[in-house]
PDB file of C-alpha atoms in Angstrom:
ATOM      1  CA  MET A   1      31.890  23.388  -0.304  1.00  0.00           C
ATOM      2  CA  PRO A   2      31.284  19.861   1.026  1.00  0.00           C
ATOM      3  CA  LYS A   3      27.789  18.594   1.683  1.00  0.00           C
ATOM      4  CA  ARG A   4      26.813  18.257   5.301  1.00  0.00           C
ATOM      5  CA  GLY A   5      24.898  15.551   7.035  1.00  0.00           C
ATOM      6  CA  PHE A   6      24.271  11.953   6.184  1.00  0.00           C
ATOM      7  CA  VAL A   7      22.347  10.504   3.258  1.00  0.00           C
ATOM      8  CA  SER A   8      21.495   6.818   3.373  1.00  0.00           C
ATOM      9  CA  ASN A   9      22.243   4.830   0.238  1.00  0.00           C
ATOM     10  CA  PHE A  10      19.653   2.248   1.316  1.00  0.00           C
ATOM     11  CA  LYS A  11      16.586   4.498   1.489  1.00  0.00           C
ATOM     12  CA  LYS A  12      13.284   2.666   0.977  1.00  0.00           C
ATOM     13  CA  VAL A  13      11.103   4.246  -1.695  1.00  0.00           C
ATOM     14  CA  TYR A  14       7.465   3.170  -1.664  1.00  0.00           C
ATOM     15  CA  GLN A  15       4.738   3.406  -4.276  1.00  0.00           C
ATOM     16  CA  ILE A  16       1.752   4.960  -2.511  1.00  0.00           C
ATOM     17  CA  VAL A  17      -1.848   3.722  -2.777  1.00  0.00           C
ATOM     18  CA  ASN A  18      -4.702   5.323  -0.809  1.00  0.00           C
ATOM     19  CA  LEU A  19      -7.740   3.513   0.588  1.00  0.00           C
ATOM     20  CA  ASP A  20     -10.065   5.439  -1.741  1.00  0.00           C
ATOM     21  CA  ASP A  21      -8.183   3.948  -4.704  1.00  0.00           C
ATOM     22  CA  LEU A  22      -8.870   0.408  -3.449  1.00  0.00           C
ATOM     23  CA  ASN A  23     -12.653   0.924  -3.656  1.00  0.00           C
ATOM     24  CA  SER A  24     -12.473   0.786  -7.458  1.00  0.00           C
ATOM     25  CA  ILE A  25     -11.214  -2.830  -7.335  1.00  0.00           C
ATOM     26  CA  LYS A  26     -13.979  -5.440  -7.109  1.00  0.00           C
ATOM     27  CA  GLU A  27     -11.797  -8.395  -6.022  1.00  0.00           C
ATOM     28  CA  THR A  28     -11.732  -9.691  -2.429  1.00  0.00           C
ATOM     29  CA  THR A  29      -7.937 -10.148  -2.349  1.00  0.00           C
ATOM     30  CA  ILE A  30      -5.831  -7.222  -3.544  1.00  0.00           C
ATOM     31  CA  THR A  31      -2.281  -8.135  -4.582  1.00  0.00           C
ATOM     32  CA  PRO A  32       0.522  -6.100  -6.190  1.00  0.00           C
ATOM     33  CA  LEU A  33      -0.270  -7.717  -9.566  1.00  0.00           C
ATOM     34  CA  LEU A  34      -3.891  -6.595  -9.264  1.00  0.00           C
ATOM     35  CA  LEU A  35      -2.814  -3.045  -8.353  1.00  0.00           C
ATOM     36  CA  LYS A  36      -0.594  -2.985 -11.457  1.00  0.00           C
ATOM     37  CA  ALA A  37      -3.401  -4.312 -13.671  1.00  0.00           C
ATOM     38  CA  ASN A  38      -5.717  -1.522 -12.455  1.00  0.00           C
ATOM     39  CA  GLY A  39      -3.094   1.184 -13.037  1.00  0.00           C
ATOM     40  CA  LEU A  40      -2.635   2.129  -9.377  1.00  0.00           C
ATOM     41  CA  ILE A  41       1.108   1.376  -9.350  1.00  0.00           C
ATOM     42  CA  ARG A  42       3.800   1.317 -12.020  1.00  0.00           C
ATOM     43  CA  ASP A  43       5.914  -1.662 -10.984  1.00  0.00           C
ATOM     44  CA  GLU A  44       4.590  -4.674  -9.063  1.00  0.00           C
ATOM     45  CA  SER A  45       8.095  -5.639  -7.896  1.00  0.00           C
ATOM     46  CA  ALA A  46       8.681  -2.299  -6.099  1.00  0.00           C
ATOM     47  CA  LEU A  47       7.700  -1.644  -2.487  1.00  0.00           C
ATOM     48  CA  ILE A  48       4.049  -0.695  -1.912  1.00  0.00           C
ATOM     49  CA  LYS A  49       2.597   1.271   1.002  1.00  0.00           C
ATOM     50  CA  ILE A  50      -1.111   1.670   1.702  1.00  0.00           C
ATOM     51  CA  LEU A  51      -2.086   5.021   3.239  1.00  0.00           C
ATOM     52  CA  GLY A  52      -5.290   5.809   5.122  1.00  0.00           C
ATOM     53  CA  ASN A  53      -6.606   8.685   2.992  1.00  0.00           C
ATOM     54  CA  GLY A  54     -10.315   8.049   2.549  1.00  0.00           C
ATOM     55  CA  SER A  55     -12.192   4.980   3.676  1.00  0.00           C
ATOM     56  CA  ILE A  56     -12.704   1.476   2.391  1.00  0.00           C
ATOM     57  CA  LYS A  57     -16.233   0.160   1.903  1.00  0.00           C
ATOM     58  CA  ASN A  58     -15.841  -3.564   1.221  1.00  0.00           C
ATOM     59  CA  PRO A  59     -14.150  -6.252   3.343  1.00  0.00           C
ATOM     60  CA  VAL A  60     -10.972  -7.097   1.422  1.00  0.00           C
ATOM     61  CA  THR A  61      -7.611  -8.707   2.076  1.00  0.00           C
ATOM     62  CA  VAL A  62      -4.836  -6.323   1.053  1.00  0.00           C
ATOM     63  CA  GLN A  63      -1.253  -7.480   0.499  1.00  0.00           C
ATOM     64  CA  ALA A  64       1.427  -4.771   0.619  1.00  0.00           C
ATOM     65  CA  HIS A  65       4.898  -4.135   2.018  1.00  0.00           C
ATOM     66  CA  ALA A  66       3.766  -1.461   4.503  1.00  0.00           C
ATOM     67  CA  PHE A  67       0.579   0.060   5.910  1.00  0.00           C
ATOM     68  CA  SER A  68      -0.030   3.276   7.785  1.00  0.00           C
ATOM     69  CA  LYS A  69      -1.689   2.831  11.178  1.00  0.00           C
ATOM     70  CA  ARG A  70      -4.930   4.400   9.992  1.00  0.00           C
ATOM     71  CA  ALA A  71      -5.027   2.253   6.841  1.00  0.00           C
ATOM     72  CA  SER A  72      -4.621  -1.007   8.743  1.00  0.00           C
ATOM     73  CA  VAL A  73      -7.299   0.025  11.277  1.00  0.00           C
ATOM     74  CA  GLU A  74      -9.736   1.008   8.496  1.00  0.00           C
ATOM     75  CA  ILE A  75      -9.193  -2.283   6.639  1.00  0.00           C
ATOM     76  CA  VAL A  76      -9.747  -4.365   9.790  1.00  0.00           C
ATOM     77  CA  ASN A  77     -12.819  -2.315  10.797  1.00  0.00           C
ATOM     78  CA  ALA A  78     -14.321  -2.966   7.354  1.00  0.00           C
ATOM     79  CA  GLY A  79     -13.961  -6.712   7.990  1.00  0.00           C
ATOM     80  CA  GLY A  80     -10.813  -7.287   5.930  1.00  0.00           C
ATOM     81  CA  LYS A  81      -7.167  -8.135   6.594  1.00  0.00           C
ATOM     82  CA  ALA A  82      -3.932  -6.209   6.059  1.00  0.00           C
ATOM     83  CA  GLU A  83      -1.194  -8.701   5.128  1.00  0.00           C
ATOM     84  CA  ILE A  84       2.424  -7.549   5.082  1.00  0.00           C
ATOM     85  CA  ILE A  85       4.603  -8.943   2.291  1.00  0.00           C
ATOM     86  CA  ASN A  86       8.136  -9.715   3.471  1.00  0.00           C
ATOM     87  CA  VAL A  87      10.918  -8.612   1.174  1.00  0.00           C
TER      88      VAL A  87
END
């Protein structure tokens, strides 16, 4: 029986990092290399998405490929910046 529907061959797969996880990092600028060094992601060259689970306490600049709406609002409200990395 043939499969039905459409499956994209170009699906984007993100490595997920929550805001609570960022509180353990003491740096003011959080980059993919820093996330890898702290064990929050496996591969720094893969796509990274920051989700808004939890809250962030310190004003930091976060560099990632994508942010959820809540995550970007929480980062800005804490006095930081959410910078999108272009692929």
